[in-house]
XYZ file of N, CA, C and O in Angstrom:
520
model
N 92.112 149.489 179.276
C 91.115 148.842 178.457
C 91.542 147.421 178.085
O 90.728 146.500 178.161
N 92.767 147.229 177.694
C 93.222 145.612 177.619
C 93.145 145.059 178.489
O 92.459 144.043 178.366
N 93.600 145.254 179.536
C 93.456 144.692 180.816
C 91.862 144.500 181.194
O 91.612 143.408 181.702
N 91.002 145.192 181.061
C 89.667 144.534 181.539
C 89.466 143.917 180.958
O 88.895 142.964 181.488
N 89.685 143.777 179.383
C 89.593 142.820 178.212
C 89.604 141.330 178.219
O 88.807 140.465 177.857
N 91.346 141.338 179.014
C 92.125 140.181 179.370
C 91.545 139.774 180.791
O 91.549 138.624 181.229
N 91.085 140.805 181.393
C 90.066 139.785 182.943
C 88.736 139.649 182.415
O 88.001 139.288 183.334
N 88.078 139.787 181.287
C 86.463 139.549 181.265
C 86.967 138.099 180.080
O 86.099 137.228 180.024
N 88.088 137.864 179.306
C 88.272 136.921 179.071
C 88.626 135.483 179.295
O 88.435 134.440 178.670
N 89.639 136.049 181.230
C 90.031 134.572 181.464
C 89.309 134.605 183.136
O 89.896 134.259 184.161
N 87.720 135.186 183.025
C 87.034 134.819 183.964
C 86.887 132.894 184.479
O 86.906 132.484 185.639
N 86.777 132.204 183.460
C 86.638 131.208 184.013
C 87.574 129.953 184.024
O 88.171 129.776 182.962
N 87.820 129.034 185.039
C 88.659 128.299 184.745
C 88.596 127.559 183.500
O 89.465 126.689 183.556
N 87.987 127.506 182.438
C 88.080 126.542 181.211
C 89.135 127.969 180.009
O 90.044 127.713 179.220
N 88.628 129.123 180.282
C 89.551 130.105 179.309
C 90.650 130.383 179.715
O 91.528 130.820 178.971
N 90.864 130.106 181.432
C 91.849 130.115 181.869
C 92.961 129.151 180.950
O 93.939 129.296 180.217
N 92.353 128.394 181.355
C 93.116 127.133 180.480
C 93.617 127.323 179.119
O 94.769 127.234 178.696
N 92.320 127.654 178.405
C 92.957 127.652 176.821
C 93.689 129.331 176.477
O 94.105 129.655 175.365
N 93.710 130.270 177.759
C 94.481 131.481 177.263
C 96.149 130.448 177.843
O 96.995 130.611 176.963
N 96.496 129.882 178.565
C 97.815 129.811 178.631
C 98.062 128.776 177.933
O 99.259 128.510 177.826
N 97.031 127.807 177.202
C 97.202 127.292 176.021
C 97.723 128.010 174.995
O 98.609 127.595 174.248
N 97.109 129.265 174.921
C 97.121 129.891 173.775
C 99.192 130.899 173.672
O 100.116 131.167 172.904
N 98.797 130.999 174.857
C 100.145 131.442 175.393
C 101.290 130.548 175.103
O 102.172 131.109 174.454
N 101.474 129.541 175.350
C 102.701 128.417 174.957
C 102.737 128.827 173.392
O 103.607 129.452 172.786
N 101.542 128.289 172.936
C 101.951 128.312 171.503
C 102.537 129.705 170.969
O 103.355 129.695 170.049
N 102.219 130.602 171.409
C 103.078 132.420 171.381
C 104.228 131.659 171.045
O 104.913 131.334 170.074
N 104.103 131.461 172.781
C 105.718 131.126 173.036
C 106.268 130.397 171.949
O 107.279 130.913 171.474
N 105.932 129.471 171.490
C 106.810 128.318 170.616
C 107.177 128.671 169.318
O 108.164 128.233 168.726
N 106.238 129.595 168.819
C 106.256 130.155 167.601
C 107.810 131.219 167.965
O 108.751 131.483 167.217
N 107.630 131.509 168.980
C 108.684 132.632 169.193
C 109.955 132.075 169.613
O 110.831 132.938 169.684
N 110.209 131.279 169.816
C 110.920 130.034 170.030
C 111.246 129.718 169.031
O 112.341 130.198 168.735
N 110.699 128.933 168.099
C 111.623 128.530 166.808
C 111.948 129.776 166.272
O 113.163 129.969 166.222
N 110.964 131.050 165.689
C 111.491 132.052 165.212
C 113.030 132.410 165.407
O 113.860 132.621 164.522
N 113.167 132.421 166.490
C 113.913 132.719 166.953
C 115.112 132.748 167.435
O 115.965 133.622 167.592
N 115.006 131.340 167.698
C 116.086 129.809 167.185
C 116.415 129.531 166.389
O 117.335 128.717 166.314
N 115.552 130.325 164.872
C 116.162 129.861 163.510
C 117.298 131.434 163.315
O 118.442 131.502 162.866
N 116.668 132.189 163.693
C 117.106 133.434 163.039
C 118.266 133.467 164.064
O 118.941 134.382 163.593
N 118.840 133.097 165.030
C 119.555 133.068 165.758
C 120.773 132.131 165.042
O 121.861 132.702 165.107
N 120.808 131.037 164.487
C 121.002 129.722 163.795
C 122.108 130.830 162.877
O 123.323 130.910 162.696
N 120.853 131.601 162.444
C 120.968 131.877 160.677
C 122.774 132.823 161.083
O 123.976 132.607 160.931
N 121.643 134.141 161.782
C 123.022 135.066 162.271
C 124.217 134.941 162.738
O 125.143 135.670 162.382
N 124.317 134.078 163.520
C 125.266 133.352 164.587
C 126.214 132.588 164.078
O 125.937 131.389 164.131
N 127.409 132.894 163.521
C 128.582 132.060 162.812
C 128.610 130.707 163.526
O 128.536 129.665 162.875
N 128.742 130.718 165.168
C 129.188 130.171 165.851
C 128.373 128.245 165.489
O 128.984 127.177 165.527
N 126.769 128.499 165.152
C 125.679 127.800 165.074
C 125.439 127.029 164.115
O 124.743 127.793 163.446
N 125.479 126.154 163.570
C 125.548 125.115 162.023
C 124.145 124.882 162.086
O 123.378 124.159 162.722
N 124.061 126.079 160.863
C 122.099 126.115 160.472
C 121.859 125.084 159.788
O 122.344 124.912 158.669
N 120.772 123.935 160.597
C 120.303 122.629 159.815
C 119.212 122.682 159.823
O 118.562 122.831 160.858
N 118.472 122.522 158.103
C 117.309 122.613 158.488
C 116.345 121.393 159.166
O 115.229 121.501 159.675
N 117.346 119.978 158.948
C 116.292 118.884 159.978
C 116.560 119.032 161.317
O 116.087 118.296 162.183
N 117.298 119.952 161.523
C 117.108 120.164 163.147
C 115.392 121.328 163.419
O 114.508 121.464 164.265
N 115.683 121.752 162.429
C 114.400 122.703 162.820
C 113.253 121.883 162.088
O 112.303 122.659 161.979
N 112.975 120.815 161.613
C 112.116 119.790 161.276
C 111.824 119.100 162.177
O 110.625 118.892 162.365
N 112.684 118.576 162.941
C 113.207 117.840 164.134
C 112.086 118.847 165.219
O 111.090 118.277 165.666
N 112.324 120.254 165.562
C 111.904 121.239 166.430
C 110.115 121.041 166.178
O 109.306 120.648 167.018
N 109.832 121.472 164.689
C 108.609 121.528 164.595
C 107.841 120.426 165.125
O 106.970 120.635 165.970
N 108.128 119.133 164.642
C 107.620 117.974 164.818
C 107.723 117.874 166.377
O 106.633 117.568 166.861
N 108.776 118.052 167.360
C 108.800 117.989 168.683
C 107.633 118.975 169.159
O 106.813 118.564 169.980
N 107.526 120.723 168.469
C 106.640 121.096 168.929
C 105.320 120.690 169.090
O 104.757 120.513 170.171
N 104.678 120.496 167.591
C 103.577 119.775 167.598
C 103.004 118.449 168.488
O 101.826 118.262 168.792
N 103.921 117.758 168.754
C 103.842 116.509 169.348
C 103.356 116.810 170.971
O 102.638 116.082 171.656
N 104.014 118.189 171.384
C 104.081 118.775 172.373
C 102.332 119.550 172.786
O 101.628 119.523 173.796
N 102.195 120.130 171.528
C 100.618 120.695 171.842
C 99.758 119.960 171.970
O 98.906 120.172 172.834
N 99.690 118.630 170.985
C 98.659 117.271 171.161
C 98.597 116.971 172.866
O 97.670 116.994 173.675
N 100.468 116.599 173.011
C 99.694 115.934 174.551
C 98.894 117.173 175.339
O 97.835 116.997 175.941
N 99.438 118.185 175.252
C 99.053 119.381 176.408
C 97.296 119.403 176.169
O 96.497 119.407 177.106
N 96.893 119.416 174.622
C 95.279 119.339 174.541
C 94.894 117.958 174.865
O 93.712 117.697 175.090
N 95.738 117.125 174.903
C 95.535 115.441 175.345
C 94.784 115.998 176.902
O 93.607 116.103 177.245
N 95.824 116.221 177.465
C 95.785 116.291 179.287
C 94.032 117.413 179.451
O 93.447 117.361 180.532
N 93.621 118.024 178.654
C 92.435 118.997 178.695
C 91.143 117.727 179.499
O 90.648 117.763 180.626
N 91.001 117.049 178.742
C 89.561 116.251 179.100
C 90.135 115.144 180.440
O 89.510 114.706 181.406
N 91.547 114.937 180.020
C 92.400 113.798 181.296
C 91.814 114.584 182.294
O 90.970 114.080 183.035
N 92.259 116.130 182.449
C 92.249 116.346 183.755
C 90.378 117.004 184.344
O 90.116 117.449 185.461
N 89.768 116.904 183.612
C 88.453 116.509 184.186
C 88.183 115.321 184.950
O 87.806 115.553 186.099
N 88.301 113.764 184.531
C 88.274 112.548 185.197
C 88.851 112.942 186.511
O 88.643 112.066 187.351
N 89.465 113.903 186.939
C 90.313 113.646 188.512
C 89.002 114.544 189.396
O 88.114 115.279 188.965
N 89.247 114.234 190.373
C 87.928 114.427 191.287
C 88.039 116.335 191.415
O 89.006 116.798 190.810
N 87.370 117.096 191.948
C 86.948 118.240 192.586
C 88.300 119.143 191.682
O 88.723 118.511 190.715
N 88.779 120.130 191.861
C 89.525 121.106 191.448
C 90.887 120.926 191.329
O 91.675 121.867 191.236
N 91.298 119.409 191.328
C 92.834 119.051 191.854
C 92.908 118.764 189.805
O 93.842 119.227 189.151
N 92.319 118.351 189.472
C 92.366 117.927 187.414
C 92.889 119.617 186.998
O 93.843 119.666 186.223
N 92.398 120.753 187.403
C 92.593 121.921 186.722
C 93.630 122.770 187.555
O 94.096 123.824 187.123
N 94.003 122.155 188.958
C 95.428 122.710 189.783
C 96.454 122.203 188.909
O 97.260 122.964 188.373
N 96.467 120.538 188.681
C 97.077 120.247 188.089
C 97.387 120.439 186.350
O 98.429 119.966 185.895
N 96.661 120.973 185.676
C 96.776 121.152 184.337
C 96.912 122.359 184.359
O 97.015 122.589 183.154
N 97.032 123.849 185.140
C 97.683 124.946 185.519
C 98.997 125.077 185.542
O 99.685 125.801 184.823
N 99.559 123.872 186.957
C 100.906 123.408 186.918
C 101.434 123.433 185.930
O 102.058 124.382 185.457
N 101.194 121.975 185.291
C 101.331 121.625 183.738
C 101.828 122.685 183.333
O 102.999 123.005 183.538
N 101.028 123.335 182.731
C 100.915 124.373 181.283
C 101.847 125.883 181.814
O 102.285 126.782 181.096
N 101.924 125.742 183.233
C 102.333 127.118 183.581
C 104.184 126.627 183.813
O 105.163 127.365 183.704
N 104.145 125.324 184.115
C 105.391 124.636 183.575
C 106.242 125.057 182.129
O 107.240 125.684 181.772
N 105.112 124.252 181.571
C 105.776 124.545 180.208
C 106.053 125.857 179.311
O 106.912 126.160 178.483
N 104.969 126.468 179.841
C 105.388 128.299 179.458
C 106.447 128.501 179.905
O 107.311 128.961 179.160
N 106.758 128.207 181.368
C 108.245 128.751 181.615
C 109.418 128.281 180.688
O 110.175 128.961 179.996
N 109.344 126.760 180.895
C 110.442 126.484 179.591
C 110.779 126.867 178.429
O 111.915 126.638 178.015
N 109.869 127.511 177.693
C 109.549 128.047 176.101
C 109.960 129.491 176.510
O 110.548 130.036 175.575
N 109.841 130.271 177.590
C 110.086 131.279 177.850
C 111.682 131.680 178.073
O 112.371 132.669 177.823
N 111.908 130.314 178.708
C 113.590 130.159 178.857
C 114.189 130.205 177.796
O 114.846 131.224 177.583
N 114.171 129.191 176.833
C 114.351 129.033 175.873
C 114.363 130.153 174.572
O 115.325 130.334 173.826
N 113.382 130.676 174.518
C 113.358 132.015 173.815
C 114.533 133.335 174.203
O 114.987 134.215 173.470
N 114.808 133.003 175.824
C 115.295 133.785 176.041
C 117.060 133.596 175.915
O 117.817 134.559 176.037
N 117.561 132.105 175.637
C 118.074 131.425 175.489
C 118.338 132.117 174.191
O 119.424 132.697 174.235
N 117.879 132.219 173.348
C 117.624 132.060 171.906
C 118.567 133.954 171.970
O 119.759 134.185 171.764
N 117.599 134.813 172.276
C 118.265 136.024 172.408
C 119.415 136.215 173.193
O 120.052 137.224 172.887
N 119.972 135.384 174.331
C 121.641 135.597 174.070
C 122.161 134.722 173.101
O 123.286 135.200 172.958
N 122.108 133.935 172.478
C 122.847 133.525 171.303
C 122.772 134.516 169.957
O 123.453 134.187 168.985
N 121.948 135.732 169.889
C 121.930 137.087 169.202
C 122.955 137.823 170.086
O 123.288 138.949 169.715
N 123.452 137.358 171.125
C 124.574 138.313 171.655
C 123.412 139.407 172.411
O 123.962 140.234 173.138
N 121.850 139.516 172.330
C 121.229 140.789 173.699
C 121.410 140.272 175.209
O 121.421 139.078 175.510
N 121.543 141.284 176.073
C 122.120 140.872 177.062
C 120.407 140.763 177.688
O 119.374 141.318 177.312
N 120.662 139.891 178.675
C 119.413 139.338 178.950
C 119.262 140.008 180.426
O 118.166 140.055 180.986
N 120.690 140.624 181.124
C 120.811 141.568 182.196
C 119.837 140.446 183.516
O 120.179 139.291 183.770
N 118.810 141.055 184.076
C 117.847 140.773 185.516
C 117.583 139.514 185.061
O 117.920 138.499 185.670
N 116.835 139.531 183.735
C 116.240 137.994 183.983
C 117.160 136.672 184.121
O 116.729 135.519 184.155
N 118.471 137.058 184.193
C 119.249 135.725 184.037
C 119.479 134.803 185.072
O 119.765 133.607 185.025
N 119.285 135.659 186.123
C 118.953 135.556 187.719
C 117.401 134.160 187.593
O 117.509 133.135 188.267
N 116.453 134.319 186.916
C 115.585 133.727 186.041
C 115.472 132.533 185.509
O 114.952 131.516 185.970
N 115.977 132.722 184.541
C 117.136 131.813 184.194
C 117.428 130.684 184.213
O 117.103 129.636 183.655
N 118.281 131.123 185.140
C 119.123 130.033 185.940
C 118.394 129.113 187.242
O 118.865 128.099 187.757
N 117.326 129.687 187.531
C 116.489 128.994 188.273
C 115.187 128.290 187.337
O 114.185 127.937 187.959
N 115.229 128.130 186.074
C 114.635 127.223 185.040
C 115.278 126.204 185.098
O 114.805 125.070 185.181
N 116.789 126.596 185.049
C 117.837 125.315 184.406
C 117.592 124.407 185.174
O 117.434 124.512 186.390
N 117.532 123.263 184.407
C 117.896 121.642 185.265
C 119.199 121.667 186.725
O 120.248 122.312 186.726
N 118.840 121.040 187.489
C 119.830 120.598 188.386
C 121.130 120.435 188.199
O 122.070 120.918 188.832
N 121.115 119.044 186.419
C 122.143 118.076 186.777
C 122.845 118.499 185.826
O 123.680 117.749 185.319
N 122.615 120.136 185.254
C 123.847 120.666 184.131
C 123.124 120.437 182.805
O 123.384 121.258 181.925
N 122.172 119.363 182.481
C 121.911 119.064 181.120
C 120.779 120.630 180.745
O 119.927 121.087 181.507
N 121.085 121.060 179.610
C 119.669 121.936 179.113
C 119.008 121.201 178.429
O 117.982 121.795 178.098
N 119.056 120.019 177.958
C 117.804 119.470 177.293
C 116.907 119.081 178.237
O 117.116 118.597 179.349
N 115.780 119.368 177.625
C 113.834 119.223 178.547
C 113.128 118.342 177.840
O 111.970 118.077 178.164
C-alpha cells in the first residue's frame, strides 16, 4: 500500500523533483541530528555550537540554491533542464547520505556493506570536505 502511494505520488516529473527535494532535506535534518548527537557522545569531538550554526546556515544556503536551480532548469531546451536537476539533487542526496552515515561511525555503529559505498562517495584527492 505505501508503495502504490509513493508511485501515484511521484508520477510526474515536477513531484519527481520536489519528492527528492523533499528527500535531501530528510537527509539534512538527519545529518545535523546526528552530527550533533554524535559531537555530544563522542569524547574524541569538541562540541561547538558555531560549528553547528556554521552547519545550519550552510544547510539552508544549500536548499535556496537547489529551489534556485527548479525554474533555471526549465529555460534549458526539451528534457535535458530536468536530466540535469535529477543529477543535481540525486548528487546531493548521496552526499547527505554519506555524511549521515559518516556521522554513525563516529557513534562507533559499524556501517559493515555500505562502506564499500562509501568510499566510492569520497573525493579523489583525500579531502572530505564538499
Amino acid at each position: 500500500m505505501m508503495f502504490t502511494y509513493l508511485r501515484q505520488l511521484t508520477q510526474t516529473d515536477d513531484s519527481k523533483i520536489l519528492f527528492i527535494l523533499a528527500l535531501i532535506c530528510g537527509a539534512m535534518i538527519l545529518d545535523f541530528a546526528s552530527g550533533t548527537l554524535a559531537a555530544w557522545v563522542n569524547p574524541d569531538i569538541e562540541f561547538k555550537s558555531k560549528m553547528g550554526i556554521n552547519g545550519i546556515i550552510r544547510k539552508i544556503a544549500s536548499i535556496v540554491l537547489l529551489v534556485f536551480f527548479i525554474p533555471v532548469s526549465a529555460l534549458i531546451p526539451a528534457e535535458i533542464g530536468a536530466a540535469t536537476l535529477y543529477t543535481l539533487y540525486l548528487g546531493y542526496l548521496g552526499m547527505e547520505v554519506r555524511s549521515v552515515f559518516e556521522n554513525y561511525k563516529k557513534f562507533g555503529f559499524e556501517t559493515g556493506p555500505l562502506q564499500a559505498v562509501l568510499d566510492l562517495l569520497k573525493p579523489k584527492d583525500g579531502n572530505n570536505q564538499l
